[in-house]
Amino acid sequence: MSQATPPPGRDADPGRRWEPGEPWAPAARSVSLEQLRYHPTLLRLRAARRGPVFTGAAILVVLYVSEILLANEAGGFMSLRLAGPLNVGLALSLLQCVTAACAIGWYARHARRVLDPEAAQVRALLREEGEV
Amino acid sequence: MTAAQTLAAGAGFPVFVIFVTFVCCALFLAILVTTHRVTPGDFYIGDGRLTPLQNGIAIFGVYLSAATLFGSPGRIALTGFDGIGYLLGPIVGMVLVLLLIAEPYHSTGRYTIGDNLGRRLRTRSVHVAAGLATLVICVVYVIAQLVGAGALAAPITGLRGDGARALMVCSLGLLVILYAAIGGMRATTLIQVFKGVIMLGGGAALTVLVMSRVGWDPAALLSRAANHSGLGDGFLRPGVSHGNQLVGELDSLSVQLSVCIGAVGMPHVLMRLRTVPTARSARRSVEITAWLSLAFCLMVGVIGFGAAALLGRNTIVADNGTGNTAVLMLAESLGAVFVTMISCIAFTTILAVVSGLVLTASAALAHDIYQVGIMNGKASEKSELLVARGTVVLVGLTATVLSLYAQAEGISFLVGLALAVAGSAVLPALLYTMFWSRFTTRGALWSTYGGLIFSVLLVVFSPAVSGTPAALLPDQDFAYFPLGNPAVVSIPLGFLLGWLGSVLDPRRPDAARYAATEISVLADV
């Protein structure tokens, strides 16, 4: 799959190529979109979409991997009995189900309360800009 | 006498009748839901008109395959604690899809993964790369599912032997081809929703029965499982499956990474995200899927420990060394009607998952490679649709023939390979495209081709293919890579290559197109 049209020098005008999603033509208002990136509403939305959500995802992955590593390297610790047949390893597995449930619930709420309203504001902003 | 033979004797005929009725209904519905004027958008994603509830159940139906239904409980019944990771992986994976993928993927995509990458990178080359990776993942995964289908021959048709298995694989393969080629995404959705519902119902029924046998006491379930396992408390501790060797530990880390991280990048799950109208409804679909997956995986845990508690580990091992028949044996011990139920669920599961995979592979071939790669976006909708239907037949036939050949071989590594490719060739490029401003086309190509090639090479040189008695080619030995699953190496490598390729790319990333992509990701425009 050789690239049929290696653009001379830098990337050629993106608007000239076939575009998968047509309605939002990037070339038409790319300058204003680039400026819009630093609009306060967008900065707020970006912070809300990235910071807490990436942190949540990272926590889930770290918990998951650390349980595997603990099971591999600290079998004695994982075998400590807590109550009846329940040991530390089984308790940690259950804990992961609980954190997963918390993450689903938290994100659904966060998206409804913070992300959706902010995104609606950005869309309103874009409509204004588009008319100007 | 193995469980399959017992089942064949007892429950063959009624299951076969149900099975035939079911197939006829399924085909009839496929024709019924097909609209008269079909476009590629209709064929690939049903024009994005589903509701979040339908789509959420359908994603659940396609996300958890026969491997979760049969493999995971079997593994828990055989290895106790070590098997639990196979359940936590899919749960965490689906939550990651919810947090990181669902909305941005919907708002930057169209039909395929190539569409997401092509929005801000050099369109043709990334479409072809993503299309090839998708194709490999889907074909490999389809083979694994269809080979598993051979094992259903005895419980469903009552016939035994290699011929019956081959017949089962062929008829399932042909059914999927007919189904997906005629009905496209609408028909596939229908079967996936149906499968999701009956799988939840069946899982719940088995869970309730198991819990009632142990007096509704989870502690009693665990204690009885440990006592009947012959391993005592060791059953509930880590280390049953691989002892204490470094290679075994790394291999288990690798497998568990692939079932969690790899599952996030599976193209047939991603494609379903576009079947709803807005990013918000994509998020609500995945929310539903995540809750259902969590609930079902908990049920599978109970079923797995229940199999160990009620049947005993030795009985299960004696029937099948991999534990894949544990659920069928448990169902049999609870009553013949449950064997019929489980067989139907298993058949529907394979039909649902395989038709989703074949449809995704045909979208990759017809849209990414034919429409964008070869025709540079100039092919008419009609010809793209024709190619899409043709490739359903092509991919389906190829996979069916390959699975007939693979019937007798040790091919359990194929699921791991598909997941490793998804995690190393698809996921890094997708995440970088949606969230990293400095990602470039070279980064995408390096991570996609690098992840794909390294995953395949590592598996070829692994003990799963040569050098061990259980391998694909037991007589030869070129197993230079010690692990059976490549994910622990290939997933970090895919992310590393994506970063390295972008940093070393002499071309600067296209700021204007990234700005547009980012606005899409953030605000769904």
XYZ file of C-alpha atoms in Angstrom:
657
model
C 0.000 0.000 0.000
C 2.263 2.688 -1.207
C 1.016 6.164 -0.514
C -0.320 7.239 -3.870
C 0.178 10.956 -3.485
C 3.120 11.830 -1.240
C 2.482 15.531 -0.730
C 5.360 17.769 -1.765
C 7.069 19.001 1.371
C 4.587 19.358 4.233
C 1.166 17.789 4.455
C -0.924 19.146 1.657
C -4.213 20.920 2.155
C -6.371 18.470 4.111
C -9.552 19.834 2.583
C -8.587 18.529 -0.850
C -8.588 14.908 0.188
C -11.441 12.546 0.492
C -12.957 12.993 3.916
C -14.821 10.273 5.746
C -17.174 12.494 7.700
C -18.403 15.220 5.418
C -20.665 17.608 7.333
C -18.074 19.515 9.311
C -15.554 20.424 6.555
C -12.369 21.190 8.532
C -10.759 23.358 5.869
C -13.686 25.761 5.842
C -12.991 27.119 9.301
C -9.770 25.510 10.470
C -8.249 28.816 11.562
C -11.113 29.624 13.840
C -11.113 26.091 15.248
C -7.421 26.364 16.106
C -8.094 29.637 17.912
C -11.130 28.140 19.603
C -8.934 25.524 21.279
C -7.934 28.162 23.818
C -11.406 29.507 24.457
C -12.175 29.334 28.226
C -15.244 27.109 27.703
C -13.167 24.614 25.747
C -10.329 24.714 28.250
C -12.837 23.913 31.000
C -14.370 21.076 29.038
C -10.960 19.658 28.136
C -9.877 19.730 31.783
C -13.102 18.009 32.877
C -12.885 15.385 30.139
C -9.190 14.576 30.618
C -8.013 15.037 34.206
C -10.490 13.032 36.282
C -11.351 10.528 33.536
C -7.751 9.645 32.681
C -6.996 9.387 36.398
C -9.923 7.028 36.895
C -8.827 4.839 33.992
C -5.245 4.807 35.285
C -6.413 3.769 38.772
C -8.397 0.856 37.314
C -5.453 -0.388 35.230
C -2.981 -0.004 38.106
C -5.298 -1.911 40.479
C -5.779 -4.670 37.906
C -2.083 -5.078 37.132
C -1.008 -4.819 40.766
C -3.358 -7.627 41.752
C -1.773 -9.846 39.083
C 1.708 -8.901 40.268
C 0.787 -9.460 43.924
C -0.613 -12.882 43.075
C 2.629 -13.719 41.278
C 5.127 -12.278 43.716
C 3.402 -12.228 47.121
C 1.468 -15.480 47.274
C 1.860 -15.609 51.052
C 0.229 -12.217 51.533
C -2.605 -13.064 49.135
C -3.246 -16.284 51.096
C -3.729 -14.544 54.460
C -7.145 -15.512 55.776
C -9.566 -12.728 56.613
C -12.824 -14.497 57.457
C -13.849 -18.096 56.838
C -12.593 -19.122 53.369
C -12.093 -15.464 52.341
C -8.419 -14.548 51.932
C -6.714 -11.323 50.881
C -6.553 -12.363 47.224
C -10.283 -13.107 46.962
C -11.061 -9.901 48.865
C -8.955 -7.875 46.423
C -10.802 -9.495 43.499
C -14.139 -8.509 45.013
C -12.754 -5.034 45.664
C -11.981 -4.705 41.943
C -15.603 -5.474 41.129
C -16.603 -2.752 43.602
C -14.178 -0.201 42.109
C -15.399 -1.079 38.622
C -18.999 -0.495 39.734
C -18.006 2.802 41.380
C -16.198 3.891 38.204
C -19.248 3.169 36.019
C -21.561 5.039 38.408
C -19.157 7.946 38.857
C -18.520 8.435 35.146
C -22.205 8.278 34.243
C -22.885 10.999 36.811
C -19.827 13.083 35.858
C -20.791 12.961 32.189
C -24.401 13.909 32.877
C -23.645 16.713 35.313
C -20.412 18.195 33.957
C -19.479 17.001 30.476
C -22.874 17.175 28.749
C -23.734 20.763 29.790
C -20.216 21.992 28.950
C -20.329 20.249 25.576
C -23.692 21.900 24.867
C -22.079 25.275 25.617
C -19.237 24.529 23.200
C -21.721 23.567 20.498
C -23.591 26.811 21.061
C -20.299 28.679 20.813
C -19.474 26.924 17.550
C -22.851 27.868 16.111
C -22.189 31.508 17.000
C -18.747 31.399 15.453
C -20.102 29.727 12.370
C -22.599 32.547 11.846
C -20.028 35.315 12.352
C -17.877 -41.807 29.052
C -17.369 -38.096 28.503
C -19.972 -35.453 29.199
C -20.511 -34.859 25.504
C -21.331 -38.526 24.931
C -23.710 -38.644 27.854
C -25.406 -35.558 26.566
C -25.642 -36.949 23.076
C -27.437 -40.003 24.361
C -29.917 -38.103 26.518
C -30.670 -34.748 25.004
C -29.838 -35.036 21.321
C -33.160 -35.065 19.546
C -35.134 -32.299 21.290
C -32.151 -29.970 21.071
C -31.836 -30.668 17.375
C -35.486 -29.776 16.798
C -35.195 -26.550 18.771
C -32.009 -25.802 16.888
C -33.559 -26.210 13.435
C -36.629 -24.156 14.379
C -34.360 -21.484 15.724
C -32.223 -21.352 12.578
C -35.315 -20.975 10.385
C -36.676 -18.175 12.562
C -33.299 -16.426 12.548
C -33.020 -16.499 8.747
C -36.626 -15.389 8.322
C -35.995 -12.430 10.636
C -32.803 -11.545 8.781
C -34.801 -11.162 5.580
C -37.611 -9.365 7.372
C -35.455 -6.643 8.932
C -33.639 -5.901 5.695
C -34.874 -2.654 4.206
C -35.373 -2.462 0.458
C -32.905 0.295 -0.257
C -29.728 -0.743 1.520
C -26.744 1.642 1.619
C -23.269 0.889 3.013
C -24.185 2.900 6.112
C -27.245 0.727 6.583
C -25.299 -2.483 5.994
C -22.379 -1.644 8.338
C -24.086 0.199 11.198
C -27.839 0.022 10.568
C -27.775 3.768 9.784
C -26.988 4.453 13.456
C -30.639 4.295 14.475
C -30.587 1.943 17.468
C -31.548 2.938 20.992
C -28.912 2.792 23.757
C -30.708 -0.097 25.463
C -30.766 -2.258 22.317
C -27.171 -1.399 21.544
C -26.015 -1.913 25.122
C -27.429 -5.432 25.192
C -26.039 -6.126 21.706
C -22.535 -4.982 22.718
C -22.786 -7.220 25.773
C -23.856 -10.032 23.444
C -20.888 -9.603 21.147
C -18.344 -8.705 23.859
C -18.579 -11.886 25.907
C -17.980 -14.841 23.649
C -18.071 -18.592 24.163
C -14.666 -18.206 25.839
C -16.323 -16.419 28.784
C -19.322 -18.719 28.836
C -17.360 -21.989 28.836
C -13.652 -21.200 29.195
C -13.729 -18.959 32.261
C -15.907 -21.125 34.544
C -13.835 -24.127 33.477
C -10.641 -22.346 34.384
C -12.039 -21.318 37.772
C -13.206 -24.879 38.426
C -9.702 -26.187 37.644
C -7.419 -23.497 39.050
C -9.592 -21.654 41.587
C -8.123 -18.237 42.359
C -5.937 -18.156 39.241
C -9.036 -18.309 37.057
C -10.612 -15.176 38.533
C -8.389 -12.885 36.428
C -10.193 -14.080 33.304
C -13.377 -12.540 34.707
C -11.918 -9.320 36.094
C -10.231 -8.565 32.761
C -13.424 -8.194 30.698
C -15.090 -6.156 33.488
C -12.215 -3.666 33.736
C -11.892 -3.638 29.923
C -15.509 -2.567 29.447
C -15.168 0.183 32.076
C -12.107 1.442 30.163
C -14.181 1.480 26.960
C -16.761 3.577 28.800
C -14.226 6.057 30.195
C -11.834 6.440 27.275
C -13.376 5.209 24.046
C -17.167 5.319 23.763
C -17.961 9.002 23.193
C -14.749 10.116 21.405
C -14.910 7.062 19.134
C -18.485 7.833 18.196
C -17.919 11.515 17.526
C -14.783 11.063 15.404
C -15.799 7.932 13.501
C -18.040 6.707 10.750
C -17.941 2.966 9.989
C -14.483 1.556 10.670
C -11.432 2.264 12.817
C -9.726 3.585 9.672
C -12.339 6.358 9.521
C -11.299 7.552 12.989
C -7.592 7.568 12.128
C -8.145 9.008 8.641
C -9.927 12.046 10.009
C -6.664 13.686 11.026
C -3.916 11.521 9.497
C -3.022 10.693 5.855
C -6.274 9.072 4.887
C -5.340 6.259 2.532
C -2.350 4.764 4.316
C -3.985 4.672 7.755
C -7.203 3.247 6.320
C -5.290 0.373 4.736
C -3.237 -0.246 7.898
C -6.276 -0.247 10.185
C -8.187 -2.380 7.676
C -5.465 -5.038 7.597
C -5.193 -5.148 11.405
C -8.983 -5.439 11.709
C -9.041 -8.214 9.134
C -6.369 -10.251 10.927
C -8.073 -9.853 14.312
C -11.487 -10.836 12.976
C -10.370 -13.844 10.915
C -8.227 -15.233 13.744
C -11.046 -14.754 16.258
C -13.637 -16.293 13.933
C -11.483 -19.410 13.534
C -11.188 -19.755 17.303
C -14.984 -19.446 17.697
C -15.819 -21.863 14.870
C -13.395 -24.501 16.124
C -15.140 -24.195 19.481
C -18.428 -24.726 17.642
C -17.269 -28.200 16.606
C -17.530 -29.224 20.246
C -21.264 -28.435 20.148
C -21.925 -31.063 17.509
C -22.548 -33.854 19.981
C -24.947 -32.028 22.333
C -26.942 -30.462 19.479
C -27.186 -33.082 16.746
C -26.575 -36.195 18.806
C -23.878 -37.264 16.336
C -20.302 -37.990 17.300
C -16.957 -38.050 15.607
C -14.933 -35.832 13.318
C -17.555 -35.867 10.580
C -20.231 -34.489 12.897
C -17.885 -31.788 14.121
C -17.005 -30.799 10.563
C -20.695 -30.741 9.635
C -21.441 -28.490 12.595
C -18.643 -26.057 11.719
C -19.690 -25.947 8.046
C -23.374 -25.398 8.746
C -22.638 -22.686 11.301
C -20.199 -21.008 8.913
C -22.704 -21.056 6.040
C -25.507 -19.837 8.296
C -23.395 -16.881 9.411
C -22.503 -16.029 5.802
C -26.142 -16.087 4.694
C -27.222 -14.183 7.726
C -24.623 -11.407 7.598
C -24.637 -11.041 3.806
C -28.424 -10.676 3.649
C -29.199 -8.802 6.833
C -26.024 -6.807 7.570
C -25.906 -4.963 10.861
C -29.682 -4.975 11.436
C -29.904 -8.768 11.440
C -26.654 -9.094 13.372
C -27.971 -6.732 16.037
C -31.111 -8.787 16.366
C -29.243 -12.016 17.029
C -26.805 -10.276 19.394
C -29.595 -8.765 21.484
C -31.324 -12.136 21.620
C -28.094 -13.819 22.614
C -27.366 -11.217 25.300
C -30.782 -11.754 26.869
C -30.726 -15.557 26.883
C -27.117 -15.628 28.099
C -28.023 -13.435 31.072
C -31.111 -15.532 31.743
C -29.209 -18.814 31.510
C -26.393 -17.499 33.692
C -28.881 -16.293 36.292
C -30.712 -19.634 36.307
C -27.504 -21.630 36.826
C -26.311 -19.178 39.497
C -29.565 -19.443 41.434
C -29.466 -23.243 41.280
C -25.848 -23.405 42.392
C -26.470 -21.015 45.272
C -29.552 -22.937 46.376
C -27.478 -26.124 46.498
C -25.005 -24.510 48.908
C -27.677 -22.903 51.095
C -27.282 -19.350 49.703
C -23.995 -19.018 51.561
C -21.020 -17.727 49.506
C -18.594 -18.876 52.200
C -20.016 -22.405 51.992
C -19.624 -22.302 48.192
C -15.934 -21.410 48.491
C -15.254 -23.936 51.267
C -16.973 -26.741 49.386
C -15.143 -25.855 46.183
C -11.822 -25.909 48.049
C -12.643 -29.255 49.742
C -13.813 -30.969 46.545
C -10.918 -29.621 44.494
C -8.475 -31.991 46.156
C -6.172 -29.017 46.683
C -7.653 -27.742 49.951
C -6.959 -24.104 50.736
C -4.438 -23.979 47.902
C -7.397 -23.819 45.505
C -8.303 -20.352 46.792
C -4.708 -19.097 46.639
C -2.628 -17.936 43.676
C -0.258 -20.391 42.034
C -2.333 -23.476 41.090
C -2.002 -22.944 37.329
C 1.654 -22.125 36.931
C 3.473 -22.994 40.149
C 6.134 -20.489 40.970
C 8.180 -20.223 37.799
C 8.980 -16.891 36.233
C 7.860 -17.929 32.741
C 4.503 -19.178 34.016
C 4.006 -15.958 35.968
C 4.879 -13.770 32.994
C 2.598 -15.812 30.789
C -0.312 -15.376 33.165
C 0.381 -11.621 33.345
C 0.389 -11.567 29.553
C -2.899 -13.446 29.204
C -4.594 -11.244 31.777
C -3.321 -8.073 30.101
C -4.709 -9.304 26.786
C -8.178 -10.097 28.177
C -8.360 -6.605 29.706
C -6.437 -4.154 27.484
C -6.820 -6.153 24.280
C -10.579 -6.373 24.749
C -10.773 -2.566 24.637
C -9.493 -2.526 21.040
C -11.611 -5.319 19.565
C -12.958 -3.949 16.254
C -16.286 -5.794 16.343
C -17.107 -4.147 19.678
C -15.926 -0.725 18.452
C -18.021 -1.003 15.280
C -21.162 -1.423 17.384
C -20.479 1.954 19.062
C -21.485 3.670 15.802
C -24.913 2.023 15.598
C -26.510 4.715 17.789
C -27.180 8.326 16.717
C -25.118 10.417 19.185
C -21.994 10.203 21.338
C -24.242 10.482 24.354
C -26.234 7.422 23.342
C -22.955 5.564 22.675
C -21.971 6.334 26.256
C -25.320 5.155 27.595
C -25.020 1.933 25.558
C -21.613 1.165 27.035
C -22.871 2.041 30.513
C -25.521 -0.657 30.116
C -22.948 -3.087 28.701
C -20.581 -2.440 31.606
C -23.283 -3.171 34.213
C -24.381 -6.315 32.367
C -20.780 -7.531 31.999
C -20.125 -6.945 35.684
C -23.245 -8.875 36.661
C -22.593 -11.712 34.227
C -18.950 -12.122 35.212
C -19.976 -12.373 38.883
C -22.459 -15.094 37.881
C -19.745 -16.902 35.931
C -17.583 -16.819 39.051
C -20.348 -18.497 41.068
C -20.874 -21.055 38.283
C -17.149 -21.827 38.130
C -16.778 -22.331 41.875
C -20.106 -24.164 41.834
C -18.785 -26.633 39.258
C -15.803 -27.333 41.491
C -18.016 -27.610 44.594
C -20.772 -29.795 43.127
C -18.805 -31.976 40.685
C -15.275 -31.971 42.053
C -12.168 -30.946 40.183
C -11.045 -34.460 39.266
C -14.328 -35.327 37.526
C -14.009 -32.210 35.378
C -10.375 -32.863 34.477
C -11.200 -36.475 33.612
C -13.802 -35.308 31.097
C -11.727 -32.611 29.415
C -8.298 -31.388 30.468
C -9.056 -27.757 29.591
C -12.187 -27.556 31.733
C -14.256 -26.323 28.779
C -16.971 -28.894 29.456
C -17.379 -27.909 33.120
C -20.500 -25.810 32.486
C -22.153 -28.540 30.400
C -21.388 -31.076 33.129
C -22.766 -28.764 35.805
C -25.907 -28.199 33.730
C -26.305 -31.941 33.313
C -26.043 -32.537 37.054
C -28.768 -29.924 37.614
C -31.180 -31.428 35.096
C -31.434 -32.401 31.408
C -33.431 -29.289 30.531
C -30.427 -27.155 31.420
C -28.240 -29.003 28.926
C -30.688 -28.046 26.180
C -30.678 -24.483 27.438
C -26.885 -24.222 27.593
C -26.479 -25.777 24.124
C -28.902 -23.253 22.633
C -27.132 -20.390 24.386
C -23.779 -21.635 23.140
C -25.029 -21.981 19.572
C -26.567 -18.498 19.616
C -23.397 -17.101 21.175
C -21.243 -18.406 18.371
C -23.718 -17.261 15.711
C -23.914 -13.764 17.252
C -20.195 -13.284 17.809
C -19.110 -14.765 14.482
C -21.627 -12.771 12.436
C -20.460 -9.590 14.186
C -16.850 -10.462 13.412
C -17.523 -11.356 9.777
C -19.452 -8.122 9.279
C -16.582 -6.119 10.801
C -14.037 -7.889 8.607
C -16.146 -7.204 5.520
C -16.381 -3.505 6.465
C -12.587 -3.410 6.791
C -12.142 -4.987 3.357
C -14.895 -3.137 1.521
C -14.598 0.274 3.155
C -10.959 0.648 4.290
C -9.171 -1.352 1.646
C -11.480 -1.272 -1.406
C -13.258 2.077 -1.108
C -10.502 4.231 0.404
C -7.324 2.256 -0.282
C -7.925 1.179 -3.867
C -10.618 3.493 -5.217
C -9.494 6.589 -3.255
C -13.063 7.191 -2.089
C -14.480 7.340 -5.592
C -16.349 4.033 -5.731
C -20.123 4.315 -5.824
C -22.182 3.287 -2.795
C -23.682 0.498 -4.828
C -20.338 -1.057 -5.685
C -19.059 -0.677 -2.114
C -22.144 -2.494 -0.872
C -21.644 -5.240 -3.436
C -18.021 -5.629 -2.353
C -19.113 -5.678 1.287
C -21.556 -8.526 0.654
C -18.968 -10.337 -1.437
C -16.355 -10.042 1.285
C -18.793 -11.426 3.865
C -18.909 -14.562 1.739
C -15.142 -14.523 1.150
C -14.177 -14.003 4.804
C -16.807 -16.474 6.006
C -15.720 -19.200 3.607
C -12.014 -18.677 4.308
C -12.561 -18.818 8.046
C -14.801 -21.899 7.779
C -12.246 -23.786 5.667
C -9.403 -22.797 7.998
C -11.397 -23.904 11.041
C -12.106 -27.267 9.433
C -8.375 -27.675 9.007
C -7.715 -26.453 12.562
C -10.353 -28.782 14.076
C -7.880 -31.312 15.435
C -5.067 -28.923 16.290
C -4.218 -27.131 19.519
C -5.391 -23.660 18.571
C -6.296 -22.154 21.945
C -3.582 -19.526 21.363
C -5.668 -17.899 18.601
C -7.922 -15.988 21.023
C -4.822 -14.620 22.759
C -3.347 -13.627 19.390
C -6.493 -11.743 18.328
C -6.627 -9.884 21.650
C -2.904 -9.073 21.536
C -3.206 -7.621 18.020
C -6.241 -5.591 19.110
C -4.327 -4.209 22.096
C -1.103 -3.455 20.231
C -2.136 -2.527 16.678
C -5.572 -0.930 17.124
C -5.766 0.554 20.622
C -2.562 2.686 20.678
C -3.282 4.358 17.328
C -6.895 4.969 18.346
C -6.051 6.534 21.731
C -3.252 8.681 20.301
C -5.487 9.877 17.460
C -8.238 10.965 19.796
C -6.133 12.482 22.568
C -2.572 13.353 21.465
C -1.983 16.491 19.414
C 1.480 15.479 18.166
C 0.485 12.092 16.779
C 1.429 11.697 13.107
C 0.763 9.293 10.259
C 4.148 7.655 10.701
C 3.340 6.999 14.369
C 0.047 5.393 13.349
C 1.669 3.198 10.708
C 4.516 2.135 12.986
C 2.213 1.213 15.839
C -0.366 -0.543 13.640
C 2.017 -2.563 11.488
C 4.559 -2.954 14.308
C 1.957 -4.220 16.772
C 0.455 -6.534 14.166
C 3.733 -7.994 12.919
C 5.328 -8.373 16.354
C 2.253 -10.046 17.843
C 2.105 -12.544 14.994
C 5.867 -13.218 15.006
C 5.996 -13.678 18.779
C 3.167 -16.211 18.562
C 4.824 -18.048 15.654
C 8.005 -18.400 17.719
C 6.124 -19.281 20.926
C 5.683 -22.659 22.615
C 2.049 -22.583 21.478
C 3.136 -23.228 17.875
C 6.147 -25.517 18.257
C 8.340 -27.334 20.724
C 5.760 -28.695 23.182
C 3.487 -31.740 22.917
C 0.364 -29.558 23.024
C 1.623 -27.206 20.291
C 0.325 -26.778 16.751
C 3.495 -28.382 15.298
C 4.681 -30.684 18.099
C 7.384 -32.306 15.951
C 9.292 -29.127 15.268
C 10.991 -26.755 17.642
C 11.499 -23.095 16.823
C 10.024 -21.734 20.048
C 12.539 -18.950 20.689
C 10.030 -16.794 22.590
C 9.160 -18.415 25.940
C 5.620 -17.053 26.456
C 2.474 -18.522 24.919
C 0.810 -15.093 24.797
C 2.587 -12.048 23.315
C 0.506 -9.287 24.948
C 2.940 -8.359 27.722
C 5.535 -7.468 25.078
C 3.416 -6.390 22.118
C 0.983 -3.992 23.855
C 3.711 -1.761 25.369
C 5.568 -2.054 22.058
C 2.547 -0.792 20.112
C 2.286 2.274 22.355
C 6.058 2.835 22.193
C 6.149 2.605 18.384
C 3.260 5.041 18.054
C 5.112 7.567 20.197
C 8.501 6.954 18.559
C 7.148 7.160 15.004
C 5.450 10.473 15.770
C 8.514 11.970 17.431
C 10.802 10.872 14.591
C 8.406 11.950 11.837
C 9.953 14.833 9.844
C 6.464 16.035 8.947
C 4.698 18.141 11.515
C 1.292 16.998 12.758
C -1.574 18.801 11.038
C -2.688 21.294 13.682
C -5.887 22.327 11.918
C -7.136 18.772 11.572
C -6.214 18.005 15.171
C -8.155 21.063 16.310
C -11.192 19.793 14.425
C -10.748 16.281 15.825
C -10.414 17.607 19.343
C -13.581 19.681 19.084
C -15.340 16.528 17.894
C -13.952 14.500 20.783
C -14.926 17.103 23.358
C -18.249 18.382 22.100
C -19.569 15.742 19.666
C -19.860 17.985 16.637
